[in-house]
Amino acid sequence: MAETSERGTGEVVGEPRKASWRYIGPGIVVAATGVGAGDLVATLIAGSKFGYTLMWAAVVGCLVKISLAEAAGRWHLATGRTLFDGWRSLGAWTSVYFGIYVVIWGFVYGATAMSSTALPLAALFPDFPGGLKAFAVIAGLLGLTLVWFNRYAGFEKLMTVLIGIKFLIVVYVAIRVAPDLPAALAGMVPVLPDGSFFYTLGLIGGVGGTITMAAYGYWINAKGWTDTSWMKMMRLDNRVAYLTTGVFVVAMLIVGAELLHSSHIALASGDKGLVELGTVLEDRFGVFTAKLFLVGFCATSFSALVGVWHGVSLLFADFYERVQRARKGESENPVAEVAEGRREKSWPFRAYMLWLTFPPIGLLWLDQPFGLVIAYGVLGAFFMPFLALTLIWLLNSDRTPKQWRNGLLSNGMLAAAGLLFIALCVQQVRELPW
């Protein structure tokens, strides 16, 4: 370990470490978690409607996510403070918003993640007793068990396996449908076909852009990266994360363009669209390819479930500890506590995992209450603008050591991300079933 010392406003000085592929890990976790079944079907539908025309938007989206995740990771490493610690410094309003958001979001997301994992399993094993609901409960309990009894190192290995499965399968399917490479390259030229504006914004901002981006800083700390000596490594790790995400997005655009757009086939907008795609693949390429795709769909959904059970529980545990200690006037070193695994052993971490698992099981038997749908949609729509704009605030203030504050490029990318997510927020709120 490099020798480090603290100086000034929390700047941690250490001997820079060489960026090495063998240390990559948190980026794999964020890529595995950030791209769920909903992201894949949204990308698939964009390809089915507009062919290769929006390929450029997938690339721009990856650049936006790289800038956001880099900013979150830089805050953790440059200041020795967690992201929620930074939010707290902006005022108590951040705690009020995040506290309400994380409770409602977790309740609805838990049911959504379990159902999404269950859909391909029910298609693969249609005669399983209990069907979809039984698979959903099993998925939730399995995710809870895997995170409860593992620390970060074991969790990272599991996520590496899951992302390997879905990466290979999605790329295989994209190759199987025989992509039109000249058309794909032509799609790198920015154009907006009629009716594509919000599909384009969604493709840029939606795929891989969730609360798990805020969890990235916690995962790099859990990996043991706690000071600026890891800055180069974090940046390499982050680029790998969104290069991987970009491959997923491009692969699904290819499938949508070649398999659906050219045949004028329309899919359902929800996760059931991926099950329908399995049927299309079976008709075109046989049972093996269809079943393989359903396995990839299951790995995609389950990796998002497990990632949220771990990453958002870390966020919640830090939120709870910071609020409690602030009331008592106690100080702490939150980054060190995450790195030592103390957050993963804490009761708030485990309590939030239980919240993600057991109360949402009831929603599997009920339609989501109208008011809950509205609250979930509004709070969720505001999270990504909240993340982008607070990162600009934190990384341009004296809360961040001068050496690690935003430059022109970082500010430009984060400002663009903020405007993008505000536009998506307005559109999402308008589309809610008021």
Coordinates of N, CA, C and O in Angstrom, one line a residue, residues 312-380:
V312 N -27.4 -0.1 -3.4 CA -28.3 0.9 -2.8 C -28.4 0.7 -1.3 O -28.7 1.6 -0.5
S313 N -28.2 -0.6 -0.8 CA -28.2 -0.8 0.6 C -27.0 -0.1 1.2 O -27.1 0.4 2.4
L314 N -25.9 0.0 0.5 CA -24.7 0.7 1.0 C -25.0 2.2 1.1 O -24.7 2.9 2.1
L315 N -25.7 2.7 0.1 CA -26.1 4.1 0.1 C -27.1 4.4 1.3 O -26.9 5.4 2.0
F316 N -28.0 3.5 1.5 CA -29.0 3.7 2.6 C -28.3 3.6 3.9 O -28.5 4.4 4.8
A317 N -27.3 2.7 4.1 CA -26.6 2.6 5.4 C -25.8 3.8 5.6 O -25.8 4.3 6.8
D318 N -25.2 4.4 4.6 CA -24.4 5.6 4.8 C -25.4 6.8 5.1 O -25.1 7.6 6.0
F319 N -26.5 6.8 4.4 CA -27.5 7.9 4.7 C -27.9 7.8 6.2 O -28.0 8.8 6.9
Y320 N -28.3 6.6 6.7 CA -28.8 6.5 8.0 C -27.7 6.9 9.0 O -27.9 7.6 10.0
E321 N -26.5 6.3 8.8 CA -25.4 6.6 9.8 C -25.0 8.1 9.8 O -24.8 8.7 10.9
R322 N -25.0 8.7 8.7 CA -24.7 10.2 8.6 C -25.7 11.0 9.3 O -25.4 11.9 10.1
V323 N -27.0 10.7 9.1 CA -28.1 11.4 9.8 C -28.0 11.3 11.3 O -28.1 12.2 12.0
Q324 N -27.8 10.0 11.7 CA -27.7 9.7 13.2 C -26.5 10.4 13.8 O -26.6 11.0 14.9
R325 N -25.4 10.3 13.2 CA -24.2 10.9 13.8 C -24.2 12.4 13.7 O -23.7 13.1 14.6
A326 N -24.8 13.0 12.7 CA -25.0 14.4 12.7 C -25.8 15.0 13.8 O -25.5 16.0 14.4
R327 N -26.9 14.2 14.2 CA -27.7 14.6 15.3 C -26.9 14.6 16.6 O -27.2 15.4 17.5
K328 N -26.0 13.6 16.7 CA -25.3 13.5 18.0 C -24.0 14.3 18.0 O -23.3 14.3 19.0
G329 N -23.7 14.9 16.8 CA -22.4 15.7 16.7 C -21.2 14.9 16.7 O -20.1 15.4 17.0
E330 N -21.3 13.6 16.3 CA -20.2 12.7 16.2 C -19.5 12.8 14.8 O -20.2 13.1 13.8
S331 N -18.2 12.6 14.8 CA -17.5 12.6 13.5 C -17.1 11.2 13.1 O -17.2 10.3 14.0
E332 N -16.8 11.0 11.9 CA -16.4 9.6 11.4 C -15.6 9.8 10.2 O -15.4 10.8 9.6
N333 N -15.1 8.6 9.7 CA -14.4 8.5 8.4 C -15.2 7.6 7.5 O -14.9 6.4 7.6
P334 N -16.2 8.1 6.8 CA -17.1 7.2 6.1 C -16.5 6.3 5.1 O -16.9 5.2 4.9
V335 N -15.5 6.9 4.3 CA -14.8 6.1 3.3 C -14.1 4.9 3.9 O -14.2 3.8 3.4
A336 N -13.4 5.1 5.0 CA -12.7 4.0 5.7 C -13.7 3.0 6.1 O -13.4 1.8 6.1
E337 N -14.9 3.4 6.6 CA -15.8 2.4 7.1 C -16.4 1.6 6.0 O -16.6 0.4 6.2
V338 N -16.6 2.2 4.8 CA -17.0 1.4 3.7 C -15.9 0.4 3.2 O -16.1 -0.8 3.0
A339 N -14.6 0.9 3.2 CA -13.5 0.1 2.7 C -13.3 -1.1 3.7 O -12.8 -2.2 3.2
E340 N -13.5 -0.9 5.0 CA -13.3 -2.0 5.9 C -14.5 -3.0 6.0 O -14.4 -4.0 6.7
G341 N -15.5 -2.7 5.2 CA -16.7 -3.6 5.2 C -17.6 -3.4 6.4 O -18.5 -4.2 6.6
R342 N -17.4 -2.3 7.2 CA -18.3 -2.1 8.3 C -19.7 -1.8 7.9 O -20.7 -2.1 8.6
R343 N -19.9 -1.1 6.8 CA -21.2 -0.7 6.3 C -22.0 -2.0 5.9 O -23.2 -2.1 6.2
E344 N -21.3 -3.0 5.3 CA -21.9 -4.2 4.9 C -22.3 -5.1 6.1 O -23.2 -6.0 5.9
K345 N -21.8 -4.9 7.2 CA -22.1 -5.6 8.4 C -23.1 -4.9 9.3 O -23.6 -5.5 10.3
S346 N -23.5 -3.7 8.9 CA -24.3 -2.9 9.8 C -25.8 -3.3 9.6 O -26.2 -3.8 8.6
W347 N -26.6 -3.0 10.7 CA -28.0 -3.3 10.6 C -28.8 -2.5 9.6 O -29.7 -3.0 9.0
P348 N -28.4 -1.2 9.4 CA -29.2 -0.4 8.3 C -29.0 -1.0 6.9 O -29.9 -1.0 6.1
F349 N -27.8 -1.5 6.7 CA -27.5 -2.2 5.4 C -28.4 -3.4 5.2 O -29.1 -3.5 4.2
R350 N -28.5 -4.2 6.2 CA -29.3 -5.4 6.1 C -30.8 -5.1 6.2 O -31.6 -5.8 5.6
A351 N -31.1 -4.1 7.0 CA -32.6 -3.7 7.1 C -33.1 -3.2 5.7 O -34.2 -3.6 5.3
Y352 N -32.2 -2.5 4.9 CA -32.7 -2.1 3.6 C -32.8 -3.2 2.7 O -33.7 -3.2 1.8
M353 N -31.9 -4.2 2.8 CA -32.0 -5.4 1.9 C -33.4 -6.1 2.2 O -34.0 -6.6 1.3
L354 N -33.7 -6.2 3.5 CA -35.0 -6.8 3.8 C -36.2 -6.0 3.3 O -37.2 -6.6 2.8
W355 N -36.0 -4.7 3.3 CA -37.1 -3.8 2.8 C -37.2 -4.0 1.2 O -38.3 -4.0 0.7
L356 N -36.1 -4.2 0.6 CA -36.1 -4.5 -0.9 C -36.8 -5.8 -1.2 O -37.3 -6.0 -2.3
T357 N -36.7 -6.8 -0.2 CA -37.2 -8.1 -0.5 C -38.6 -8.4 -0.1 O -39.4 -8.9 -0.9
F358 N -38.9 -8.3 1.2 CA -40.1 -8.8 1.7 C -41.4 -7.9 1.5 O -42.4 -8.5 1.0
P359 N -41.4 -6.6 1.8 CA -42.6 -5.9 1.5 C -43.0 -5.9 0.0 O -44.2 -6.0 -0.3
P360 N -42.0 -5.8 -0.9 CA -42.4 -5.8 -2.3 C -43.1 -7.1 -2.8 O -43.7 -7.2 -3.8
I361 N -42.8 -8.2 -2.0 CA -43.4 -9.5 -2.4 C -45.0 -9.3 -2.5 O -45.6 -9.9 -3.4
G362 N -45.5 -8.5 -1.6 CA -47.0 -8.3 -1.6 C -47.4 -7.7 -2.9 O -48.6 -7.9 -3.3
L363 N -46.6 -6.8 -3.5 CA -47.0 -6.2 -4.7 C -47.1 -7.2 -5.9 O -47.7 -6.9 -6.9
L364 N -46.5 -8.3 -5.8 CA -46.6 -9.3 -6.8 C -48.0 -9.9 -7.0 O -48.3 -10.4 -8.0
W365 N -48.8 -9.7 -5.9 CA -50.2 -10.2 -6.0 C -51.2 -9.1 -6.1 O -52.4 -9.3 -6.2
L366 N -50.7 -7.8 -6.2 CA -51.6 -6.7 -6.3 C -51.1 -5.8 -7.4 O -49.9 -5.7 -7.8
D367 N -52.1 -5.1 -8.0 CA -51.7 -4.0 -8.9 C -51.1 -2.9 -8.1 O -51.4 -2.7 -6.9
Q368 N -50.1 -2.2 -8.6 CA -49.4 -1.2 -7.9 C -50.4 0.0 -7.6 O -51.0 0.4 -8.5
P369 N -50.5 0.4 -6.3 CA -51.5 1.4 -6.0 C -51.2 2.7 -6.8 O -50.0 3.1 -7.0
F370 N -52.2 3.4 -7.2 CA -52.1 4.5 -8.1 C -51.2 5.6 -7.5 O -50.3 6.1 -8.2
G371 N -51.4 5.9 -6.2 CA -50.6 7.0 -5.6 C -49.1 6.6 -5.5 O -48.2 7.4 -5.7
L372 N -48.9 5.3 -5.3 CA -47.5 4.8 -5.2 C -46.8 4.9 -6.6 O -45.6 5.3 -6.7
V373 N -47.5 4.6 -7.6 CA -47.0 4.7 -9.0 C -46.5 6.2 -9.3 O -45.5 6.4 -9.8
I374 N -47.4 7.1 -8.9 CA -47.1 8.5 -9.2 C -45.9 9.0 -8.4 O -45.0 9.6 -8.9
A375 N -45.9 8.6 -7.1 CA -44.7 9.0 -6.2 C -43.4 8.4 -6.7 O -42.4 9.1 -6.8
Y376 N -43.5 7.1 -7.1 CA -42.3 6.4 -7.6 C -41.8 7.1 -8.9 O -40.6 7.4 -9.0
G377 N -42.7 7.4 -9.8 CA -42.3 8.0 -11.0 C -41.7 9.4 -10.9 O -40.7 9.7 -11.5
V378 N -42.3 10.2 -10.0 CA -41.9 11.6 -9.8 C -40.5 11.6 -9.1 O -39.6 12.3 -9.6
L379 N -40.4 10.9 -8.0 CA -39.1 10.8 -7.3 C -38.0 10.3 -8.1 O -36.9 10.7 -8.1
G380 N -38.3 9.2 -8.9 CA -37.3 8.6 -9.7 C -36.9 9.5 -10.9 O -35.7 9.5 -11.2

